Structure formats: structure tokens, C-alpha cells
């Protein structure tokens, strides 16, 4: 056993060294900082034709903190993996950000043989990293750090491919990542978990995983969610001179989803007090549903309804669907990403499809150009935009499933 442990440490050390040297060489060859004099490069989302010149450091900070601490603390409540999960999250983030800058840079920010890095490309890399961190929540305990780095290597590449197809080729509006971040990350991780399923080993691990750490981890993670999720969801949607609908809708959704947890938990569980982790799950679910619909909803009550539904779905899925997935489909899903990211992400995509079908100049006014530019410019009807939004869902699920099979 000591020899095996020493060999594992050496493999991790060697892989980290090789990956870092490789990225340093690529950065030295291709990556440069952008400036006002640099060529104008289209931004990531098709609904944002020009880079956000009004981008501010606090918004980047909020996105980065949420990716670093928020996701790390979301998986820290598990009894067996709590202490190491934060370290694994930092490891994944440290490599995923660098790799995402390169892969996304070649796709979106590449011009005259160079990748121009700016604030927008850093936020895009953090969004990509968030999807990979969601995937790690499904396979935590099933893979070692070396395998986690290899999962990150392929996951970032597939994430960028899915994002390019949806946002650039299909013209889908998904600024907060209901599909590209939450849904893709959840089902990519679930498929990897299914492929790596080992009946005897997984049964022992499930027995060891029973119980949780003190709710202190969940409490801190929930606080981070309330502070930074609205900024994360709206980081690519807030525009200069426009009302921050995505930001406000995220807050309303958070409030409603939290109340949904208090509605169902006393009914579904026999515990005398509500566990903080259940509130945490509801908060994450609200962010997933608002990823696509956040900038589309024109009234606050719509955000309340969506958040309330997301909280209900998350609680019901955790109570009834997780045991079925574990017994029938053989997925461990250590952190319940299917309930807090996957299902709410699908709900957000369906809600976004409905809102796209109803997109009119009367409803959105001048914001129609920002939310649905192709519809505003007459290049696509509202029904055609809705069809694209709807087709993006099975495409994301298919690519996530194929990617999981490749990792396995």
C-alpha cells in the first residue's frame, strides 16, 4: 500500500509538471494581452456582438470567487471527501482556467496567429471551469487526482465545442449557462460516473459516505451562493445603460427556491430541523434555472415562479430520483449534481424556449437587440429562435453523454 501511494503521488506530480510546462509553452507562443488598439474580436455569446467595454473588475472577482470557493465548499460537506474536496477543486480550477484560455482562445479570440486575453476571455474561462467543477461533484471519490486532471483536459475541450455549436452556430441565448454550464457539467459527470461504475467498490464507498460533516461547510457555501451567484449568472448579461434584469431575477429566484426547500423538507424528511445543505441545494438550483431565463424574464414574478419550481424539483429529485438513479442506472452522484444542476438546467432551457417563442419588441423594447439579436434584426422569427433553443437541449445531453463515454 505505501508503494502504491508513493507511485500515485509521483504520477500526480509528473502529470502536473508536464501539463504546466506544456501550457507555459503554448502561452508563450500564442497568448497576448488585449488592449484598446488590439483588433476587435467578437465576444463569446451571439447576443453580445462586441466585447463588453464596460466590464468591471468586481464582476470578474465575483465570478472567480464563486468558481474557486463556492464550488469547493459545495462538496465539502461529505464525510469522507470533505477535507480533500476543496483541494481537488483548486487543482481542477488551476489547470482548467489555463486550458480553457487556450482552447476557447483558439476558437473565439484568435487573430493574426495570437490569442488576445482580456476580461471577457477570463470570465469565459471561469464559466468553463464551473462546468468541470460540477462534473467533479458527480465522480468525487470514484476518480483520483490524476484521473481528475485527464477528465478536465477532455471536459474543457468538449465544453468549448458544445458552447461554440450552441452560441455561435445555432444562435442560442444562454448567457448564464443553464445548458452550457449546468446541464452539460451535470450529465457529463453523471455519464463518467456510470462508465466507471464498479459494483463492489461503489457499494463499500456508499457505506463509507454515510453521514456528513458539520453543517458549517454548507452554511459558508450557502452564504457564498447568496453573495456571488447573482453576479455569476449575470456576468455576461449585464450591459451598460440597461437594467440588470439577470442580476435582479437571480436574487428573486434565490429567495423563492429557498422557501421551496422549507416547504418540502419537513414533508419529505423526518428530521426535526432543516439541514443547511438542503437550503444550499435549492440555492444552486435557482442559479441553474436562471442561467438561460435570467435575462429573458421581464417581470419579477416570473423569476419567483421559476425559482420556486427549481427548488421543488431539486428537493423532490433528491428524495425520490437519486435512489432510482443509483440502483437502476448505477450512478453514484456523490454531490447530487443531477438534482441541483441537471434538472434545474433542463427546466431553465425549457423556460428559455417558451420565452423565446414569446419574444416581441413590445415585451422587450430596446433590450430585444441584446437578448435576441437575430430576432430584432429580422434574421429569425421568434418561433425559429424558440426551436433553436429547444434543439440545443438534446444536443447538449448527447455531447455530454458521448464525452463521458470517451473519458470512461
Short mmCIF file of C-alpha atoms in Angstrom, two decimals:
data_model
loop_
_atom_site.label_atom_id
_atom_site.label_comp_id
_atom_site.label_asym_id
_atom_site.label_seq_id
_atom_site.Cartn_x
_atom_site.Cartn_y
_atom_site.Cartn_z
CA UNK A 1 0.00 0.00 0.00
CA UNK A 2 2.74 2.57 0.80
CA UNK A 3 4.44 1.81 -2.53
CA UNK A 4 1.15 2.24 -4.35
CA UNK A 5 0.54 5.56 -2.57
CA UNK A 6 4.03 6.79 -3.40
CA UNK A 7 3.57 5.82 -7.06
CA UNK A 8 0.25 7.71 -7.16
CA UNK A 9 1.88 10.82 -5.73
CA UNK A 10 4.68 10.63 -8.27
CA UNK A 11 2.22 10.22 -11.15
CA UNK A 12 0.30 13.29 -9.97
CA UNK A 13 3.50 15.29 -9.57
CA UNK A 14 4.76 14.27 -13.00
CA UNK A 15 1.47 14.97 -14.75
CA UNK A 16 1.14 18.40 -13.13
CA UNK A 17 4.71 19.23 -14.18
CA UNK A 18 4.16 18.14 -17.78
CA UNK A 19 0.82 19.92 -18.12
CA UNK A 20 2.20 23.15 -16.67
CA UNK A 21 5.26 23.14 -18.92
CA UNK A 22 3.04 22.40 -21.92
CA UNK A 23 0.68 25.29 -21.14
CA UNK A 24 3.58 27.66 -20.48
CA UNK A 25 5.00 26.89 -23.93
CA UNK A 26 1.60 27.43 -25.57
CA UNK A 27 1.04 30.68 -23.65
CA UNK A 28 4.47 31.95 -24.66
CA UNK A 29 3.76 31.14 -28.29
CA UNK A 30 0.16 32.30 -28.69
CA UNK A 31 -1.26 34.29 -25.76
CA UNK A 32 -1.04 38.07 -25.54
CA UNK A 33 -2.95 40.67 -23.54
CA UNK A 34 -5.56 42.57 -25.49
CA UNK A 35 -5.64 46.36 -25.50
CA UNK A 36 -7.72 49.17 -26.93
CA UNK A 37 -5.52 49.11 -30.02
CA UNK A 38 -5.97 45.36 -30.49
CA UNK A 39 -8.23 44.16 -33.29
CA UNK A 40 -11.91 44.00 -32.33
CA UNK A 41 -12.79 40.37 -31.71
CA UNK A 42 -16.33 39.10 -31.40
CA UNK A 43 -17.28 38.07 -27.90
CA UNK A 44 -18.46 34.64 -26.91
CA UNK A 45 -22.22 34.89 -26.79
CA UNK A 46 -24.01 35.58 -30.04
CA UNK A 47 -26.26 38.04 -28.19
CA UNK A 48 -23.21 40.20 -27.42
CA UNK A 49 -21.69 41.26 -30.71
CA UNK A 50 -18.89 43.32 -29.21
CA UNK A 51 -16.69 42.77 -26.18
CA UNK A 52 -18.20 44.33 -23.07
CA UNK A 53 -16.19 47.51 -22.78
CA UNK A 54 -18.00 48.30 -19.54
CA UNK A 55 -16.69 45.18 -17.86
CA UNK A 56 -15.61 45.92 -14.31
CA UNK A 57 -13.16 44.15 -12.04
CA UNK A 58 -15.72 43.45 -9.26
CA UNK A 59 -17.81 41.33 -11.62
CA UNK A 60 -14.78 39.27 -12.62
CA UNK A 61 -13.88 38.93 -8.95
CA UNK A 62 -17.37 37.68 -8.08
CA UNK A 63 -17.31 35.07 -10.84
CA UNK A 64 -13.83 33.90 -9.88
CA UNK A 65 -14.58 33.70 -6.16
CA UNK A 66 -17.73 31.72 -6.85
CA UNK A 67 -15.81 29.28 -9.04
CA UNK A 68 -12.99 28.91 -6.51
CA UNK A 69 -14.71 28.90 -3.11
CA UNK A 70 -18.36 28.36 -3.93
CA UNK A 71 -17.93 25.07 -5.78
CA UNK A 72 -15.23 23.86 -3.39
CA UNK A 73 -17.45 24.36 -0.37
CA UNK A 74 -20.45 22.82 -2.13
CA UNK A 75 -18.75 19.40 -1.97
CA UNK A 76 -17.04 19.85 1.40
CA UNK A 77 -19.97 18.54 3.43
CA UNK A 78 -19.32 14.88 2.55
CA UNK A 79 -17.91 12.96 5.50
CA UNK A 80 -15.26 11.04 3.56
CA UNK A 81 -14.19 13.61 0.98
CA UNK A 82 -14.78 16.91 2.75
CA UNK A 83 -11.17 17.85 3.59
CA UNK A 84 -9.80 16.81 0.18
CA UNK A 85 -12.63 18.07 -1.98
CA UNK A 86 -11.60 21.72 -1.67
CA UNK A 87 -8.04 20.81 -2.63
CA UNK A 88 -9.31 18.86 -5.64
CA UNK A 89 -11.49 21.82 -6.66
CA UNK A 90 -8.48 24.15 -6.53
CA UNK A 91 -6.41 21.67 -8.56
CA UNK A 92 -9.11 21.42 -11.23
CA UNK A 93 -9.61 25.18 -11.33
CA UNK A 94 -5.88 25.91 -11.59
CA UNK A 95 -5.50 23.75 -14.67
CA UNK A 96 -8.96 24.29 -16.20
CA UNK A 97 -8.58 28.07 -16.33
CA UNK A 98 -5.29 27.81 -18.23
CA UNK A 99 -6.55 25.13 -20.60
CA UNK A 100 -9.82 26.97 -21.19
CA UNK A 101 -7.96 30.17 -22.08
CA UNK A 102 -6.10 28.23 -24.76
CA UNK A 103 -8.97 26.16 -26.17
CA UNK A 104 -11.51 28.99 -26.12
CA UNK A 105 -8.86 31.36 -27.33
CA UNK A 106 -8.22 29.36 -30.48
CA UNK A 107 -11.98 29.28 -31.13
CA UNK A 108 -13.11 32.79 -30.17
CA UNK A 109 -10.18 35.15 -29.55
CA UNK A 110 -7.62 34.03 -32.16
CA UNK A 111 -6.45 36.58 -34.71
CA UNK A 112 -3.23 37.04 -36.67
CA UNK A 113 -1.71 34.00 -35.04
CA UNK A 114 -2.29 35.16 -31.45
CA UNK A 115 -4.85 34.68 -28.69
CA UNK A 116 -5.84 38.03 -27.18
CA UNK A 117 -6.67 37.66 -23.49
CA UNK A 118 -8.88 40.18 -21.74
CA UNK A 119 -11.53 40.39 -19.06
CA UNK A 120 -14.16 38.69 -21.20
CA UNK A 121 -11.94 35.72 -22.03
CA UNK A 122 -11.17 35.27 -18.33
CA UNK A 123 -14.87 35.21 -17.44
CA UNK A 124 -15.49 32.70 -20.24
CA UNK A 125 -12.71 30.52 -18.82
CA UNK A 126 -14.29 30.69 -15.35
CA UNK A 127 -17.65 29.62 -16.80
CA UNK A 128 -15.93 26.65 -18.41
CA UNK A 129 -14.20 25.82 -15.14
CA UNK A 130 -17.55 25.94 -13.32
CA UNK A 131 -18.94 23.26 -15.65
CA UNK A 132 -15.95 21.00 -14.97
CA UNK A 133 -16.26 21.53 -11.21
CA UNK A 134 -19.91 20.48 -11.48
CA UNK A 135 -18.80 17.30 -13.23
CA UNK A 136 -16.29 16.53 -10.48
CA UNK A 137 -19.14 16.61 -7.96
CA UNK A 138 -20.65 13.55 -9.64
CA UNK A 139 -17.45 11.50 -9.66
CA UNK A 140 -15.92 12.59 -6.36
CA UNK A 141 -14.48 9.50 -4.70
CA UNK A 142 -14.58 7.47 -7.90
CA UNK A 143 -11.52 9.01 -9.54
CA UNK A 144 -8.10 10.01 -8.25
CA UNK A 145 -6.46 13.43 -8.85
CA UNK A 146 -4.59 12.17 -11.92
CA UNK A 147 -7.83 10.96 -13.50
CA UNK A 148 -9.48 14.24 -12.48
CA UNK A 149 -6.88 16.19 -14.46
CA UNK A 150 -7.44 13.99 -17.51
CA UNK A 151 -11.20 14.48 -17.11
CA UNK A 152 -10.58 18.23 -17.03
CA UNK A 153 -8.43 18.06 -20.16
CA UNK A 154 -11.21 16.47 -22.20
CA UNK A 155 -14.08 18.21 -20.41
CA UNK A 156 -12.82 21.70 -21.21
CA UNK A 157 -12.45 20.76 -24.87
CA UNK A 158 -15.95 19.29 -25.09
CA UNK A 159 -17.43 22.23 -23.19
CA UNK A 160 -15.94 24.64 -25.71
CA UNK A 161 -17.23 22.55 -28.61
CA UNK A 162 -20.75 22.45 -27.16
CA UNK A 163 -20.66 26.16 -26.41
CA UNK A 164 -19.47 27.01 -29.91
CA UNK A 165 -22.22 24.95 -31.55
CA UNK A 166 -24.95 26.39 -29.34
CA UNK A 167 -23.95 30.04 -29.07
CA UNK A 168 -22.23 30.70 -32.37
CA UNK A 169 -23.66 28.27 -34.91
CA UNK A 170 -27.22 27.92 -33.56
CA UNK A 171 -27.55 31.42 -32.11
CA UNK A 172 -28.89 30.17 -28.77
CA UNK A 173 -29.19 32.72 -25.97
CA UNK A 174 -27.73 31.19 -22.78
CA UNK A 175 -25.69 33.91 -21.13
CA UNK A 176 -25.81 32.39 -17.63
CA UNK A 177 -25.16 28.81 -18.69
CA UNK A 178 -28.30 26.77 -17.96
CA UNK A 179 -27.30 24.46 -20.79
CA UNK A 180 -23.62 25.12 -21.40
CA UNK A 181 -22.56 25.13 -17.74
CA UNK A 182 -25.11 23.40 -15.51
CA UNK A 183 -26.71 20.83 -17.80
CA UNK A 184 -23.54 19.89 -19.65
CA UNK A 185 -21.48 19.72 -16.46
CA UNK A 186 -24.03 17.60 -14.62
CA UNK A 187 -24.64 15.00 -17.32
CA UNK A 188 -21.01 14.82 -18.40
CA UNK A 189 -20.10 13.95 -14.82
CA UNK A 190 -23.00 11.51 -14.46
CA UNK A 191 -22.01 9.64 -17.60
CA UNK A 192 -18.41 9.38 -16.38
CA UNK A 193 -19.74 8.06 -13.06
CA UNK A 194 -21.84 5.48 -14.88
CA UNK A 195 -18.97 4.30 -17.09
CA UNK A 196 -16.64 3.96 -14.10
CA UNK A 197 -19.19 2.06 -12.04
CA UNK A 198 -17.71 -0.88 -10.13
CA UNK A 199 -20.41 -2.70 -8.12
CA UNK A 200 -18.38 -3.99 -5.20
CA UNK A 201 -16.15 -0.96 -4.81
CA UNK A 202 -19.01 1.53 -5.13
CA UNK A 203 -21.08 -0.37 -2.56
CA UNK A 204 -18.29 -0.06 0.01
CA UNK A 205 -17.80 3.62 -0.76
CA UNK A 206 -21.52 4.34 -0.38
CA UNK A 207 -21.41 2.78 3.07
CA UNK A 208 -18.39 4.90 3.98
CA UNK A 209 -20.05 8.05 2.67
CA UNK A 210 -22.99 7.83 5.06
CA UNK A 211 -23.07 10.90 7.29
CA UNK A 212 -21.96 14.45 6.77
CA UNK A 213 -19.52 16.93 8.16
CA UNK A 214 -20.75 19.69 10.38
CA UNK A 215 -23.16 21.99 8.58
CA UNK A 216 -20.55 24.73 8.92
CA UNK A 217 -19.23 23.93 5.42
CA UNK A 218 -22.74 24.04 3.97
CA UNK A 219 -23.53 27.27 5.80
CA UNK A 220 -20.46 29.02 4.43
CA UNK A 221 -21.14 27.64 0.95
CA UNK A 222 -24.74 28.87 1.11
CA UNK A 223 -23.59 32.35 2.11
CA UNK A 224 -21.20 32.43 -0.84
CA UNK A 225 -24.06 31.39 -3.12
CA UNK A 226 -26.27 34.23 -1.93
CA UNK A 227 -23.48 36.77 -2.34
CA UNK A 228 -21.93 35.71 -5.64
CA UNK A 229 -24.44 33.63 -7.65
CA UNK A 230 -26.34 36.66 -8.99
CA UNK A 231 -23.07 38.13 -10.28
CA UNK A 232 -22.07 34.78 -11.76
CA UNK A 233 -25.41 34.34 -13.53
CA UNK A 234 -25.45 37.89 -14.90
CA UNK A 235 -21.73 38.41 -15.57
CA UNK A 236 -22.17 38.16 -19.34
CA UNK A 237 -25.67 39.62 -19.46
CA UNK A 238 -25.40 42.97 -17.68
CA UNK A 239 -24.89 45.79 -20.14
CA UNK A 240 -24.06 49.46 -19.81
CA UNK A 241 -27.17 51.64 -19.93
CA UNK A 242 -29.54 48.69 -19.50
CA UNK A 243 -31.44 47.43 -16.47
CA UNK A 244 -29.64 44.44 -14.89
CA UNK A 245 -32.61 42.10 -15.24
CA UNK A 246 -30.47 38.98 -14.96
CA UNK A 247 -28.99 40.17 -11.67
CA UNK A 248 -32.34 41.04 -10.11
CA UNK A 249 -34.05 37.91 -11.41
CA UNK A 250 -31.29 35.79 -9.85
CA UNK A 251 -31.97 37.33 -6.44
CA UNK A 252 -35.72 36.79 -6.71
CA UNK A 253 -35.15 33.23 -7.84
CA UNK A 254 -32.81 32.57 -4.91
CA UNK A 255 -35.42 33.76 -2.43
CA UNK A 256 -38.21 31.66 -3.93
CA UNK A 257 -36.13 28.49 -4.23
CA UNK A 258 -35.06 28.78 -0.59
CA UNK A 259 -38.68 28.95 0.52
CA UNK A 260 -39.38 25.88 -1.62
CA UNK A 261 -36.81 23.97 0.44
CA UNK A 262 -38.65 24.94 3.62
CA UNK A 263 -41.93 23.86 2.04
CA UNK A 264 -40.89 20.33 1.09
CA UNK A 265 -38.15 19.33 3.52
CA UNK A 266 -40.45 19.00 6.57
CA UNK A 267 -42.74 16.83 4.46
CA UNK A 268 -40.11 14.65 2.78
CA UNK A 269 -37.79 14.11 5.73
CA UNK A 270 -38.38 13.15 9.35
CA UNK A 271 -35.65 15.40 10.73
CA UNK A 272 -36.76 17.97 13.27
CA UNK A 273 -34.64 20.75 11.79
CA UNK A 274 -33.87 21.65 8.20
CA UNK A 275 -30.30 20.86 7.15
CA UNK A 276 -28.33 23.74 5.68
CA UNK A 277 -27.23 21.55 2.78
CA UNK A 278 -30.87 21.36 1.63
CA UNK A 279 -31.05 25.14 1.50
CA UNK A 280 -27.74 25.12 -0.33
CA UNK A 281 -29.09 22.71 -2.95
CA UNK A 282 -32.14 24.90 -3.51
CA UNK A 283 -29.93 27.96 -3.98
CA UNK A 284 -27.82 26.20 -6.61
CA UNK A 285 -30.97 25.03 -8.39
CA UNK A 286 -32.20 28.60 -8.66
CA UNK A 287 -28.95 29.64 -10.32
CA UNK A 288 -29.21 26.79 -12.81
CA UNK A 289 -32.74 27.72 -13.86
CA UNK A 290 -31.83 31.41 -14.19
CA UNK A 291 -28.81 30.76 -16.41
CA UNK A 292 -30.83 31.00 -19.59
CA UNK A 293 -34.04 32.66 -18.46
CA UNK A 294 -32.49 35.31 -16.22
CA UNK A 295 -32.06 37.96 -18.89
CA UNK A 296 -35.27 36.95 -20.69
CA UNK A 297 -37.76 37.39 -17.85
CA UNK A 298 -39.30 40.85 -17.95
CA UNK A 299 -41.26 40.67 -14.69
CA UNK A 300 -40.09 39.80 -11.14
CA UNK A 301 -42.94 37.35 -10.54
CA UNK A 302 -41.61 35.18 -13.37
CA UNK A 303 -38.29 34.81 -11.54
CA UNK A 304 -40.15 33.92 -8.34
CA UNK A 305 -42.15 31.22 -10.11
CA UNK A 306 -39.07 29.77 -11.84
CA UNK A 307 -37.03 29.76 -8.63
CA UNK A 308 -39.84 28.16 -6.66
CA UNK A 309 -40.21 25.39 -9.25
CA UNK A 310 -36.45 24.81 -9.29
CA UNK A 311 -36.39 24.46 -5.51
CA UNK A 312 -39.28 21.99 -5.60
CA UNK A 313 -37.67 19.92 -8.35
CA UNK A 314 -34.35 19.82 -6.52
CA UNK A 315 -35.92 18.61 -3.28
CA UNK A 316 -38.16 16.04 -4.96
CA UNK A 317 -35.30 14.74 -7.10
CA UNK A 318 -33.04 14.35 -4.08
CA UNK A 319 -35.68 12.40 -2.18
CA UNK A 320 -37.12 10.16 -4.90
CA UNK A 321 -34.99 10.24 -8.06
CA UNK A 322 -31.48 9.84 -6.64
CA UNK A 323 -32.14 6.35 -5.20
CA UNK A 324 -33.55 5.25 -8.56
CA UNK A 325 -30.53 6.53 -10.47
CA UNK A 326 -28.21 4.82 -8.03
CA UNK A 327 -29.97 1.45 -8.16
CA UNK A 328 -31.10 1.32 -11.80
CA UNK A 329 -28.53 3.38 -13.72
CA UNK A 330 -25.61 2.72 -11.37
CA UNK A 331 -24.57 6.35 -10.96
CA UNK A 332 -23.11 7.37 -7.59
CA UNK A 333 -23.54 11.16 -7.98
CA UNK A 334 -21.74 11.93 -4.72
CA UNK A 335 -22.90 15.56 -4.55
CA UNK A 336 -26.32 15.27 -6.19
CA UNK A 337 -25.44 17.31 -9.26
CA UNK A 338 -28.35 15.78 -11.16
CA UNK A 339 -30.87 17.37 -8.81
CA UNK A 340 -29.23 20.74 -8.26
CA UNK A 341 -27.68 21.34 -11.70
CA UNK A 342 -29.07 18.89 -14.26
CA UNK A 343 -32.83 19.02 -13.70
CA UNK A 344 -32.98 22.78 -12.97
CA UNK A 345 -30.77 23.38 -16.02
CA UNK A 346 -33.26 21.48 -18.17
CA UNK A 347 -36.09 23.49 -16.61
CA UNK A 348 -34.22 26.69 -17.43
CA UNK A 349 -33.77 25.58 -21.03
CA UNK A 350 -37.47 24.80 -21.40
CA UNK A 351 -38.40 28.14 -19.84
CA UNK A 352 -35.98 29.89 -22.17
CA UNK A 353 -37.62 28.15 -25.12
CA UNK A 354 -41.03 29.43 -24.03
CA UNK A 355 -39.77 32.97 -23.54
CA UNK A 356 -38.05 32.93 -26.93
CA UNK A 357 -41.32 31.94 -28.58
CA UNK A 358 -42.96 34.96 -26.95
CA UNK A 359 -40.17 37.42 -27.81
CA UNK A 360 -41.59 40.63 -29.23
CA UNK A 361 -40.49 44.24 -29.40
CA UNK A 362 -43.48 45.20 -27.25
CA UNK A 363 -42.34 42.89 -24.45
CA UNK A 364 -38.60 43.65 -24.54
CA UNK A 365 -38.39 47.10 -26.03
CA UNK A 366 -34.79 48.09 -26.74
CA UNK A 367 -33.48 45.01 -24.94
CA UNK A 368 -34.68 42.73 -27.72
CA UNK A 369 -31.46 43.52 -29.57
CA UNK A 370 -29.41 42.39 -26.57
CA UNK A 371 -31.35 39.25 -25.67
CA UNK A 372 -32.42 38.04 -29.13
CA UNK A 373 -30.34 39.96 -31.69
CA UNK A 374 -31.28 37.74 -34.62
CA UNK A 375 -34.99 38.25 -33.92
CA UNK A 376 -34.54 42.01 -33.51
CA UNK A 377 -32.64 42.26 -36.79
CA UNK A 378 -35.26 40.27 -38.67
CA UNK A 379 -32.92 37.41 -39.46
CA UNK A 380 -35.01 34.92 -37.48
CA UNK A 381 -38.57 34.70 -36.27
CA UNK A 382 -39.45 34.19 -32.62
CA UNK A 383 -40.69 30.66 -33.34
CA UNK A 384 -37.43 29.80 -35.14
CA UNK A 385 -35.44 31.14 -32.19
CA UNK A 386 -37.52 29.03 -29.83
CA UNK A 387 -36.88 25.95 -31.97
CA UNK A 388 -33.14 26.56 -31.78
CA UNK A 389 -33.36 26.95 -28.00
CA UNK A 390 -35.27 23.67 -27.77
CA UNK A 391 -32.93 21.72 -30.07
CA UNK A 392 -29.96 22.86 -28.01
CA UNK A 393 -31.12 20.73 -25.08
CA UNK A 394 -30.86 17.25 -26.65
CA UNK A 395 -27.66 18.29 -28.41
CA UNK A 396 -26.08 19.21 -25.07
CA UNK A 397 -27.21 15.96 -23.48
CA UNK A 398 -25.86 13.95 -26.40
CA UNK A 399 -22.47 15.64 -26.37
CA UNK A 400 -22.21 15.26 -22.59
CA UNK A 401 -23.03 11.56 -22.85
CA UNK A 402 -20.54 10.97 -25.66
CA UNK A 403 -17.89 12.88 -23.74
CA UNK A 404 -18.49 10.75 -20.66
CA UNK A 405 -18.08 7.60 -22.73
CA UNK A 406 -14.77 8.89 -24.09
CA UNK A 407 -13.46 9.59 -20.60
CA UNK A 408 -14.54 6.13 -19.47
#
